[in-house]
Coordinates of C-alpha atoms and ligand atoms in Angstrom, one line a residue:
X28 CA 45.7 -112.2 -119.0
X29 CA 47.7 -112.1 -122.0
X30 CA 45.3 -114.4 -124.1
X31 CA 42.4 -112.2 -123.1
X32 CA 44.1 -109.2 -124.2
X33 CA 45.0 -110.5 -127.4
X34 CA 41.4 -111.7 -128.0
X35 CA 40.3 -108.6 -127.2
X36 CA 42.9 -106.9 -129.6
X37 CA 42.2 -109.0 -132.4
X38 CA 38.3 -108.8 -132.0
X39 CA 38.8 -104.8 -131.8
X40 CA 41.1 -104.9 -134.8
X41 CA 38.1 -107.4 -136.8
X42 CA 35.7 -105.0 -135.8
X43 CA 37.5 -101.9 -136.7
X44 CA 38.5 -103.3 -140.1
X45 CA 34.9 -104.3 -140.7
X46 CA 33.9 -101.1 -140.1
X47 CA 36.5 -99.9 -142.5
X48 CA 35.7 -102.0 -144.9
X49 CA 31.9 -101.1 -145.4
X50 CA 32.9 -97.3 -145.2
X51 CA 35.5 -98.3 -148.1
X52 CA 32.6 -100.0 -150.1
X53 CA 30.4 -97.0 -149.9
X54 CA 32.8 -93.8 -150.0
X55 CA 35.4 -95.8 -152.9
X56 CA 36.3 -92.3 -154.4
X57 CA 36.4 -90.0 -151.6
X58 CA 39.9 -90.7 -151.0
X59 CA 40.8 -87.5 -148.4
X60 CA 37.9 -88.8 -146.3
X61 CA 39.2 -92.1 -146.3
X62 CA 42.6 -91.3 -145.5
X63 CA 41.9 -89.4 -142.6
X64 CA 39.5 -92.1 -141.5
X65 CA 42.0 -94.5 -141.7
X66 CA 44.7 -92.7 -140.0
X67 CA 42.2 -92.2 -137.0
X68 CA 40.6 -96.1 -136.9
X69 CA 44.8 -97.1 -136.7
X70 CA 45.4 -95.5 -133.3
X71 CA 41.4 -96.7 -131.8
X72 CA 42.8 -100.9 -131.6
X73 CA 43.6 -100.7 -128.1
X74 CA 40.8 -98.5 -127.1
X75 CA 37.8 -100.9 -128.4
X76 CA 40.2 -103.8 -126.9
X77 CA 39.8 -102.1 -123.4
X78 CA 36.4 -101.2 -123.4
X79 CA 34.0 -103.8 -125.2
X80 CA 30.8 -101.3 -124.5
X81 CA 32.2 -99.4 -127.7
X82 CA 31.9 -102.4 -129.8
X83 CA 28.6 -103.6 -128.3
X84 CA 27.3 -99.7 -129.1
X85 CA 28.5 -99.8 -132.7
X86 CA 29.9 -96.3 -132.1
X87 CA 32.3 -96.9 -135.1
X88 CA 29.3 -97.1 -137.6
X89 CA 27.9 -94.1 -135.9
X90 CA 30.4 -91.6 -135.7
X91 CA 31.7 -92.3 -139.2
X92 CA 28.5 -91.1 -140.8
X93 CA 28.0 -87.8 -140.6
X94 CA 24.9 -86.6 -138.9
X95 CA 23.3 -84.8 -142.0
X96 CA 25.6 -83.2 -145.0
X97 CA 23.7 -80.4 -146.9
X98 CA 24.7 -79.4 -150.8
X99 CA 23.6 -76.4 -152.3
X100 CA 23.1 -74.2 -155.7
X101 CA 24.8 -70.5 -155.2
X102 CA 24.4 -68.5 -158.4
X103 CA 25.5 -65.0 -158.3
X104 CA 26.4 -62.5 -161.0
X105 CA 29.8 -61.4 -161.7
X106 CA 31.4 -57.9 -162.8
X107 CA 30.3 -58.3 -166.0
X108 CA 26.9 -59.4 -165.3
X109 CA 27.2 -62.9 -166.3
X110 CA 25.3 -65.5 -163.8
X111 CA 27.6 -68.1 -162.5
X112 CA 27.2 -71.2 -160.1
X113 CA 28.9 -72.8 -157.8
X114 CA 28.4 -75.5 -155.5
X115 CA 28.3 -75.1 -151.6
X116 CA 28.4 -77.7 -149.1
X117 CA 27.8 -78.2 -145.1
X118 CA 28.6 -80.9 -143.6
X119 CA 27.2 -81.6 -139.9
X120 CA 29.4 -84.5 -138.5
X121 CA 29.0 -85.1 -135.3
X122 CA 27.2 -82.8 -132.1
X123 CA 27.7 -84.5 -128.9
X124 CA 29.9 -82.3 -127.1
X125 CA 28.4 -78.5 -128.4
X126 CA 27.0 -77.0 -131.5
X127 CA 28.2 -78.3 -134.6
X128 CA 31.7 -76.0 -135.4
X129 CA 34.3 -75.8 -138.4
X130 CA 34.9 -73.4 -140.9
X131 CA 34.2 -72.6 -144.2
X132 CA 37.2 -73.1 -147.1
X133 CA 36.4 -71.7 -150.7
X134 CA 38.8 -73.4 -152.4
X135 CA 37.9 -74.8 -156.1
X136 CA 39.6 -78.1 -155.3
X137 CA 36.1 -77.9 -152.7
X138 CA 34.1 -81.2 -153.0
X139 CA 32.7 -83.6 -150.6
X140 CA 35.3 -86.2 -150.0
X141 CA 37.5 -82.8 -148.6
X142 CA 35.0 -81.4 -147.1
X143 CA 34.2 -84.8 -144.5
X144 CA 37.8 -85.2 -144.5
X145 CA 38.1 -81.7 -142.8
X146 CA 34.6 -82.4 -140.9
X147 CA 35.6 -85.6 -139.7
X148 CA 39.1 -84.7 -138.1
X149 CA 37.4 -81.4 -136.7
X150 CA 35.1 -83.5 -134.5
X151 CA 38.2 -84.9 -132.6
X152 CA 40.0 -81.9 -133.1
X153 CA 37.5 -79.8 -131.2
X154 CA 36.8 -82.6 -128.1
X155 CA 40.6 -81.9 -127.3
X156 CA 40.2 -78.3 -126.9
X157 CA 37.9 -79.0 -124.0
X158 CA 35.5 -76.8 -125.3
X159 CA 31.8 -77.2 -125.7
X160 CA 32.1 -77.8 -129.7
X161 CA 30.8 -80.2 -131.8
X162 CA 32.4 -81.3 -134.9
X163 CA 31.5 -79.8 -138.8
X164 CA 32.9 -78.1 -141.7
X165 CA 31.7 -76.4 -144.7
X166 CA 32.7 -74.6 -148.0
X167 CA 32.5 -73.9 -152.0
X168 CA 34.0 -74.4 -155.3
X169 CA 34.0 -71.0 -155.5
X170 CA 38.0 -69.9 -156.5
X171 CA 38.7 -66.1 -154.6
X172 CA 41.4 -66.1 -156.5
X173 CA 41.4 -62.9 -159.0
X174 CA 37.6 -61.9 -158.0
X175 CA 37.2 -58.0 -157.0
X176 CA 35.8 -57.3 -154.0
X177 CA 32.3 -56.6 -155.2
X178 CA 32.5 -60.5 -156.6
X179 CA 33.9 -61.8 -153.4
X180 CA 30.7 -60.2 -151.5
X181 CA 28.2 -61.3 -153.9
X182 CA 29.1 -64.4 -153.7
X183 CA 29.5 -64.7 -149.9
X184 CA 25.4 -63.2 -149.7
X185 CA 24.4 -65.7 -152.1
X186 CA 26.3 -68.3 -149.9
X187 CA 24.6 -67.5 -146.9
X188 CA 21.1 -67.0 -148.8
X189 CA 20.9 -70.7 -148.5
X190 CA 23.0 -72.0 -145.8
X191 CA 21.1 -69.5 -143.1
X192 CA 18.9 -72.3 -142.8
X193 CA 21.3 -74.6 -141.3
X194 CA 22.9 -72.7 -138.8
X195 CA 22.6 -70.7 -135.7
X196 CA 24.3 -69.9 -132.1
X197 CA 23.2 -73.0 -131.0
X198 CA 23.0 -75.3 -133.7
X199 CA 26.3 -74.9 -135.8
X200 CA 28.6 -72.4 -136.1
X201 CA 31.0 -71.4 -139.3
X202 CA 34.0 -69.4 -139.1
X203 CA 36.9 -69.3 -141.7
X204 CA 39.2 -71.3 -143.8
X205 CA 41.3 -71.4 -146.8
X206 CA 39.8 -68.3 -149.0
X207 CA 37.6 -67.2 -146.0
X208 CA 39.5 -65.0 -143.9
X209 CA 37.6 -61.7 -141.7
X210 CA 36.6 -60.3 -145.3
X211 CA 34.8 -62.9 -146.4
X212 CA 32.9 -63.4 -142.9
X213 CA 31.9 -59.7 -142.6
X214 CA 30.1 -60.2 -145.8
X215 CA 28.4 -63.6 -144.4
X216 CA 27.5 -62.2 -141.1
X217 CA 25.9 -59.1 -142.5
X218 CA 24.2 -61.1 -144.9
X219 CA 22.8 -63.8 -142.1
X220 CA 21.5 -60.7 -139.9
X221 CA 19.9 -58.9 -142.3
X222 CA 17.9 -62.3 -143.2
X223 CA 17.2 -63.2 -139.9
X224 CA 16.3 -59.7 -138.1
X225 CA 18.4 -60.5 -135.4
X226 CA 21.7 -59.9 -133.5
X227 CA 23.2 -63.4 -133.4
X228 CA 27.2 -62.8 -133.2
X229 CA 27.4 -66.2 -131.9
X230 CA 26.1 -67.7 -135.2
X231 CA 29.8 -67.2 -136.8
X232 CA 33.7 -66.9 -135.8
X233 CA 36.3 -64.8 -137.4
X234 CA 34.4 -61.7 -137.4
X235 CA 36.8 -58.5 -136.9
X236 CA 37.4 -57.2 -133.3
X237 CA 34.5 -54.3 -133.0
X238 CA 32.0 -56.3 -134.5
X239 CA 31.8 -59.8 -132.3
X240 CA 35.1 -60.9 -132.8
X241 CA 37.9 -62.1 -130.5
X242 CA 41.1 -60.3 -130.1
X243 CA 43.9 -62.8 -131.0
X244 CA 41.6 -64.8 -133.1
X245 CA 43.5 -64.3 -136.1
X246 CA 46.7 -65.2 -134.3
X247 CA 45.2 -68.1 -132.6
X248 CA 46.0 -71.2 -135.0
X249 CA 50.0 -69.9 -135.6
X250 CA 50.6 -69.1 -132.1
X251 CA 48.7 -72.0 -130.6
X252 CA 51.1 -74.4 -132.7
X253 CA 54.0 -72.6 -131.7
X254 CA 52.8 -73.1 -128.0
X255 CA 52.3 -76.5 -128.9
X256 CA 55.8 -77.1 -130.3
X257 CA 57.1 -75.1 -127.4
X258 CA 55.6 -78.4 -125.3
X259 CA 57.4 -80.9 -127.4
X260 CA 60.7 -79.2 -127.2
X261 CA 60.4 -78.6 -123.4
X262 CA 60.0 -82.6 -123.1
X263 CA 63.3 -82.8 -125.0
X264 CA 64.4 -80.0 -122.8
X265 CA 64.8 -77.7 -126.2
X266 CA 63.2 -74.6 -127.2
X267 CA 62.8 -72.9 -130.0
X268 CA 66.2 -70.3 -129.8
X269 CA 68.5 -70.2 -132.1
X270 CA 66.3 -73.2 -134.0
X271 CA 65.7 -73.1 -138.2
X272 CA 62.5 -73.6 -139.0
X273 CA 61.2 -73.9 -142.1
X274 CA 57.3 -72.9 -142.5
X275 CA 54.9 -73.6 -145.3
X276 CA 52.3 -71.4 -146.9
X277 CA 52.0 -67.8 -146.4
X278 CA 48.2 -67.6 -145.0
X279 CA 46.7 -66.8 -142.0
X280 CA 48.2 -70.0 -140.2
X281 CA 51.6 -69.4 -142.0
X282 CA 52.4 -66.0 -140.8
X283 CA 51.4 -66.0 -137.0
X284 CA 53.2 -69.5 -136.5
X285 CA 56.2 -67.2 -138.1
X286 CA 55.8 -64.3 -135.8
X287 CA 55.4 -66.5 -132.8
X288 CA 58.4 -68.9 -133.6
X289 CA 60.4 -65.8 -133.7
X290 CA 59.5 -63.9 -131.5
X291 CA 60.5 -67.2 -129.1
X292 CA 64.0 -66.4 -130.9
X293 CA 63.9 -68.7 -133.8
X294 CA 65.7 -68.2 -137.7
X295 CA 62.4 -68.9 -139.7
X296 CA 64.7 -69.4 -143.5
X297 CA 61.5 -70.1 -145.4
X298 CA 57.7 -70.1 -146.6
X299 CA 55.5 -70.3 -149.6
X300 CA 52.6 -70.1 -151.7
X301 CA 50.8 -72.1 -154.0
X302 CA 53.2 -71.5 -156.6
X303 CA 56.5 -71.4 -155.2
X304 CA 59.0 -70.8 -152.2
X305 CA 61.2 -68.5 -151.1
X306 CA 64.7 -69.5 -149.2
X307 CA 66.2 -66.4 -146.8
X308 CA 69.0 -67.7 -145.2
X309 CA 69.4 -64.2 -143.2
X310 CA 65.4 -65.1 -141.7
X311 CA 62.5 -64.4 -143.1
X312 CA 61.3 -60.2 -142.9
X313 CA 57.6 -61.0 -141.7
X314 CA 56.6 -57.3 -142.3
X315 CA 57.4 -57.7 -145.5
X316 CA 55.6 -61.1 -146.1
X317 CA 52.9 -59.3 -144.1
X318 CA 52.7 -56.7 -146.6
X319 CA 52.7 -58.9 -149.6
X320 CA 50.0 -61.6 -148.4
X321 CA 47.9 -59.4 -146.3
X322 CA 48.0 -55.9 -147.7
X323 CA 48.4 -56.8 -151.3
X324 CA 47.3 -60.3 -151.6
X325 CA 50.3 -60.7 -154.2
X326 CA 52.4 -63.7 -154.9
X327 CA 55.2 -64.9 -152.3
X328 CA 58.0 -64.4 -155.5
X329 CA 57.6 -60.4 -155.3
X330 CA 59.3 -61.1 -151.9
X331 CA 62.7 -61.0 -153.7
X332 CA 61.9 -57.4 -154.7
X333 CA 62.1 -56.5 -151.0
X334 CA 65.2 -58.8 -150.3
X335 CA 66.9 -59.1 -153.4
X336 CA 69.4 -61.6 -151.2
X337 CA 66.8 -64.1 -151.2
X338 CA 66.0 -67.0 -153.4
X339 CA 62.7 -67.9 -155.4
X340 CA 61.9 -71.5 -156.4
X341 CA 58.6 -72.4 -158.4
X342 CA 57.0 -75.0 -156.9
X343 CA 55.7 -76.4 -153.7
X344 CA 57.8 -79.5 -152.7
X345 CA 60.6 -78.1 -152.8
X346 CA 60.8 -75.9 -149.9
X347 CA 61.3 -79.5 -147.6
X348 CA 64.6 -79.9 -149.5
X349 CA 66.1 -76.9 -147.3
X350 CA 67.9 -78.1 -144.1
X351 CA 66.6 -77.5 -140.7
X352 CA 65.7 -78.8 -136.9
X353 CA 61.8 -77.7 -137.7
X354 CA 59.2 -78.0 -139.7
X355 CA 56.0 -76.2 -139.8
X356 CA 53.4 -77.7 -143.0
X357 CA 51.1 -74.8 -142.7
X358 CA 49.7 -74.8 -146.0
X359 CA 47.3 -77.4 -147.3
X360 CA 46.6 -81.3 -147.0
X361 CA 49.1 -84.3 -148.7
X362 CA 51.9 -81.7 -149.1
X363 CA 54.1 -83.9 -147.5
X364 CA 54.8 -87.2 -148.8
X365 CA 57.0 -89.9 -148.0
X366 CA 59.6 -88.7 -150.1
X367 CA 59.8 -85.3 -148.3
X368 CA 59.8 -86.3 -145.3
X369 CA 62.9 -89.0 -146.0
X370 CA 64.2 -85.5 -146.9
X371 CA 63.6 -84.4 -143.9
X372 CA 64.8 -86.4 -141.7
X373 CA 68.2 -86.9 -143.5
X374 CA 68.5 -83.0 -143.4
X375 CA 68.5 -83.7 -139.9
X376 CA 64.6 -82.2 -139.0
X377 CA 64.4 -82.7 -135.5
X378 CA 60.4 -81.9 -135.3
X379 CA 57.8 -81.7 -137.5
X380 CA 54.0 -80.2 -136.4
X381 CA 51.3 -79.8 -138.8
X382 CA 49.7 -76.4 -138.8
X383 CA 47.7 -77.2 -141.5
X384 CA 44.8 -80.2 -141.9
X385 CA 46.5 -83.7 -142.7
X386 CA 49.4 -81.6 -144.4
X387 CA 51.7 -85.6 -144.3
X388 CA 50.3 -88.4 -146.0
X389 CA 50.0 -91.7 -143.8
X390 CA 53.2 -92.7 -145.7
X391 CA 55.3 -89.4 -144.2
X392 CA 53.6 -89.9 -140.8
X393 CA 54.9 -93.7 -140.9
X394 CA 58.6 -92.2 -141.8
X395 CA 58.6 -89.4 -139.4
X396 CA 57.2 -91.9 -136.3
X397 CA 60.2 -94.5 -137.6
X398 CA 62.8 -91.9 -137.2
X399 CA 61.6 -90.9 -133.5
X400 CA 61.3 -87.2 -135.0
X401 CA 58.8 -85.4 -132.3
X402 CA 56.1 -85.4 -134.6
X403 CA 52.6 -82.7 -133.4
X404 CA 49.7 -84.4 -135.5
X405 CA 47.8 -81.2 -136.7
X406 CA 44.6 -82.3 -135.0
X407 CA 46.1 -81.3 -131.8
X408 CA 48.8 -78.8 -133.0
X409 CA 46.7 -76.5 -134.7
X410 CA 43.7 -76.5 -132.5
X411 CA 44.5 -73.5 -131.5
X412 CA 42.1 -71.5 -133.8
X413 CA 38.9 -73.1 -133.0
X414 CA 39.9 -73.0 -129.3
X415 CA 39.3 -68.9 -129.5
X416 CA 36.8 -69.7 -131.9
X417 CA 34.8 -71.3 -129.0
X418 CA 36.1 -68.6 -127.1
X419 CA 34.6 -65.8 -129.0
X420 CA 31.4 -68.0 -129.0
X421 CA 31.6 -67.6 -125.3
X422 CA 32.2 -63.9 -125.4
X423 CA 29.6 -63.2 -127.7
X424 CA 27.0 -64.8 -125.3
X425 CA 28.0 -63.1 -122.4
X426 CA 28.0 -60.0 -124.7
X427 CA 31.5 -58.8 -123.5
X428 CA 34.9 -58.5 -124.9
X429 CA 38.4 -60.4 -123.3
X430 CA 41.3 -58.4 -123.7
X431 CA 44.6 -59.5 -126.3
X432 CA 46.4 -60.7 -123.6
X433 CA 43.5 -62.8 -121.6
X434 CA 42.6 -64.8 -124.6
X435 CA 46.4 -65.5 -125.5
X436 CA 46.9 -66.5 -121.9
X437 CA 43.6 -68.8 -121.9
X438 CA 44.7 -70.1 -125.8
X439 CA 48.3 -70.9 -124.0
X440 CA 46.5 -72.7 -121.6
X441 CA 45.0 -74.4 -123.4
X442 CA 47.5 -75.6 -126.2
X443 CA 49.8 -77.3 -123.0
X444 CA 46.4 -79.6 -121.8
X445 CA 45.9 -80.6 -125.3
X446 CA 49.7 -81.5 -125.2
X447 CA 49.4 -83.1 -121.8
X448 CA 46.5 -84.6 -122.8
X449 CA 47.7 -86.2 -125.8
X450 CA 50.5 -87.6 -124.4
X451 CA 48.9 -89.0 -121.4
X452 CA 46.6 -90.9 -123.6
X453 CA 49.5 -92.2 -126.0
X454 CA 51.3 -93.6 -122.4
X455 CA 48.4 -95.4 -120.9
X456 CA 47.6 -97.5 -124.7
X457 CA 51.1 -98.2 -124.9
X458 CA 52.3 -95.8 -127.3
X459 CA 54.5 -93.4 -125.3
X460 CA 56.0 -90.4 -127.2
X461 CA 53.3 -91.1 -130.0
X462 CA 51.4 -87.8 -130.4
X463 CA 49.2 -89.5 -133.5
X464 CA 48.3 -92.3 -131.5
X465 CA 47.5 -90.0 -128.2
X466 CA 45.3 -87.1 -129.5
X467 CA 43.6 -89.7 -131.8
X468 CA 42.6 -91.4 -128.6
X469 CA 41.9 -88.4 -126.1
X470 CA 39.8 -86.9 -128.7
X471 CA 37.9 -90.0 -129.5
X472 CA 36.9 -91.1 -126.1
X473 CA 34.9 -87.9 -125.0
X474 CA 32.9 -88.0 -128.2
X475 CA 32.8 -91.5 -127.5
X476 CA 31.2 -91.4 -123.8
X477 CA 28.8 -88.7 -124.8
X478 CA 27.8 -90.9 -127.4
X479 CA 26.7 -93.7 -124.8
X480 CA 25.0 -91.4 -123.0
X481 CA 23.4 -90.1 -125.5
X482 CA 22.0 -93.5 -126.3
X483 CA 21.4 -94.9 -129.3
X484 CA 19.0 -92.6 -131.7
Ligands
LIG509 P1 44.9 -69.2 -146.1 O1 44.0 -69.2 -147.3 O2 45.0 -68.0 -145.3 O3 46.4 -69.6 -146.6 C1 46.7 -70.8 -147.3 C2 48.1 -70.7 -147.8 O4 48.6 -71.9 -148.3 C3 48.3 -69.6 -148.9 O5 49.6 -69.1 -148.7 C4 48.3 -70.5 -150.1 O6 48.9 -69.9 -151.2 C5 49.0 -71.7 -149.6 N1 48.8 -72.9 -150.4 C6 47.6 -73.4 -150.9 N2 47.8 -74.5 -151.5 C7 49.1 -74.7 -151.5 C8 49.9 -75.7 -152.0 N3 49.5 -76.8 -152.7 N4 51.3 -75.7 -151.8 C9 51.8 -74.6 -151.1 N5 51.0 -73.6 -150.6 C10 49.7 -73.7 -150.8 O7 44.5 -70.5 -145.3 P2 44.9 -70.8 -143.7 O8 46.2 -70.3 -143.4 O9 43.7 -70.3 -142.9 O10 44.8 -72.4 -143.7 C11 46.0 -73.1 -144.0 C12 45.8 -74.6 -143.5 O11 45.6 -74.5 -142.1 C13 44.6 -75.3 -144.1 O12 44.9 -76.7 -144.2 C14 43.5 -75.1 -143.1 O13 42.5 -76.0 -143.1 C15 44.3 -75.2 -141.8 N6 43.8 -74.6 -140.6 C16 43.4 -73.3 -140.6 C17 42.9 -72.7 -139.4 C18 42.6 -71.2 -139.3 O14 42.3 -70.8 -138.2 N7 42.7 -70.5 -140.4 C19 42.7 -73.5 -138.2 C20 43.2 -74.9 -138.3 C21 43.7 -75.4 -139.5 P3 48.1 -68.9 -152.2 O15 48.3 -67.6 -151.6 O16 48.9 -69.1 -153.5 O17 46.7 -69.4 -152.3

């Protein structure tokens, strides 16, 4: 018994490496796509050990290249009439288990090794939701940053000139991301039904309560990782009163994972922006960080002339310097590394979930998982939004609208069985208490079986 398993680990670990290796050959410079690969083929050894079918079905090779990816020219004119281009990109992963779903970031850092990165963890990210979504993601280099609001909707319209082609209710469905928040997909969904004639809320998620969207939509991805944490602590038999928590970024993921952490009676001491942090040891004053990010879209450092108690500090890293039991990397991807999260953990962090994508590098993960700290991988921790995302989807076919409190009750719900989940699938592989190891797998096997029974095309 014991040889036959270790044949069959080392002829899963030969055949995963192989894999690896040809996808290394081909991709070399799209580093973020091979990082989250690689972080993902890890955890799969003892899943192609116990079931050979995998390997005989090649599903490695198959689910690693992305079903089509589309890149397009969007010109549009400016304020001051000058023409300007951009690059936008689509990326259709994988659509075994619904329609092709992921949002859209416009970001300039945009390109194609983030964009399959993002693509590539949504398809596992959206199988654990238990919702009928396939897996994509899309975008531009297009920077919001600074544009006036006449820009920001030009560009969106020329945006959705060319990638109406591509989508529908049934085929693949956008929604929002860094740069695109309910702004930003008004102007694409009033674009996408004025070119196609019809009344297809389905086609796109995000869209403001009145018009299609979901009540607690926007709240979905902060609260659904607060849920999620809520699950971790409850194994420890912890909650989140009278805990520090220390939350990156000051987006949309940022500020509901702060409203929901204290409204479950936590200090939140800290959050940033893309150019610094702010430290409030009294707690954070969400309405004013509210007013800032969301009524004024101003920098995070004008916080101080609310609270002029509180401390400003250029610069992202340093906000994992400041002490406490949690922490909440809602921001962007790599902006933990190994060095921050030794930080960390000799300040004593207790817990660390990712609200954002792939916010620790493989070397932080490695640290945290040493230390035992209860680590939520932010495939599974910050499903939350495109859970209501599928959820709007399912309201806007049945042309109805779910009250605030029935979608938060259903997004709950759903948050513990991708906990549950998780850590079932971490206990029978033999990785108990490894949430990395356990979402990886969960999410991997359904798109996995309704690959084989797909067959082979
Ligand atoms: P937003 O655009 O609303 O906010 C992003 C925030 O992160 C802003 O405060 C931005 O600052 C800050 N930021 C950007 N780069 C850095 C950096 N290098 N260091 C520190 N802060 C930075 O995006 P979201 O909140 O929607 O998304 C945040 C993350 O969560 C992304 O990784 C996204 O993919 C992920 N996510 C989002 C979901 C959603 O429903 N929105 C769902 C699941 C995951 P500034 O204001 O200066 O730009």
């Amino acid at each position: 018994m014991t040889t036959e398993v270790f044949c069959n680990d080392k002829l899963a670990k030969e055949y995963i490496d192989n894999v690896f290796a040809t996808l290394k050959a081909k991709n070399a410079h799209q580093l973020e796509f091979l990082q989250a690969v690689e972080e993902i083929f890890i955890s799969l050894v003892p899943v192609f050990a116990q079931n050979p079918a995998y390997i005989q079905h090649n599903i490695l090779s198959r689910i690693v290249e992305p079903d089509r990816i589309v890149s397009f020219r969007v010109a549009w004119q400016d304020d001051k009439n000058q023409v300007q281009v951009n690059r936008g990109f689509r990326v259709q992963y994988n659509n075994v288990i619904g329609p092709y779903k992921g949002g859209l970031r416009f970001h300039p850092t945009v390109n194609e090794s983030i964009m399959k990165f993002l693509a590539f963890e949504q398809i596992f990210k959206n199988a654990l939701t238990g919702q009928p979504i396939g897996g994509g993601k899309g975008g531009s280099d297009f920077n919001p940053k600074g544009k006036s609001d006449a820009e920001i909707m030009r560009f969106c319209q020329a945006f959705m000139t060319e990638l109406y082609r591509y989508i529908g209710p049934d085929v693949d469905v956008p929604a929002g991301d860094i740069g695109v928040g309910a702004r930003e997909v008004g102007y694409l969904w009033g674009q996408y039904k004025r070119i196609r004639g019809a009344y297809e809320a389905g086609v796109l998620t995000g869209k403001k309560p009145g018009y299609g969207g979901s009540l607690a939509r926007k709240e979905a991805t902060g609260y659904g990782l607060v849920y999620f944490v809520s699950e971790m602590l409850q194994e420890a038999n912890q909650s989140f009163l009278n805990k520090t928590v220390v939350v990156s970024g000051s987006g949309n993921v940022a500020i509901y994972a702060i409203e929901k952490a204290q409204h479950f009676g936590a200090k939140v001491v800290a959050c940033s922006d893309s150019a610094g942090y702010i430290y409030d040891p009294e707690g954070i004053n969400l309405k004013v960080v509210k007013e800032i990010k969301e009524l004024k879209g101003d920098r995070i450092s004008t916080y101080l002339k609310y609270r002029p108690n509180a401390e400003y500090h250029e610069g992202c890293t340093g906000i994992w310097t400041i002490p406490c039991d949690i922490a909440l990397p809602c921001a962007t991807q790599n902006e933990i590394n190994g060095e921050s999260a030794r930080k960390l953990i000799s300040n004593g962090t207790k817990v660390v979930a990712e609200g954002a994508n792939m916010p620790s590098d493989l070397e932080a993960i490695n640290e945290f998982l040493a230390a035992d700290i209860l680590f939520g991988p932010g495939k599974a921790a910050n499903a939350g939004g495109v859970a209501v995302s599928a959820l709007e989807m399912a309201q806007n076919s049945g042309r109805n609208y779910w009250s605030f409190q029935e979608v938060d009750e259903k997004l709950h719900r759903i948050m513990k069985s991708i906990y549950a989940e998780s850590k079932e699938a971490a206990e029978k592989y033999g990785y108990s208490g490894n949430l990395v190891v356990g979402s990886n797998i969960a999410g991997f096997i359904k798109v996995a079986e309704g690959m084989l029974a797909e067959g082979v095309y």
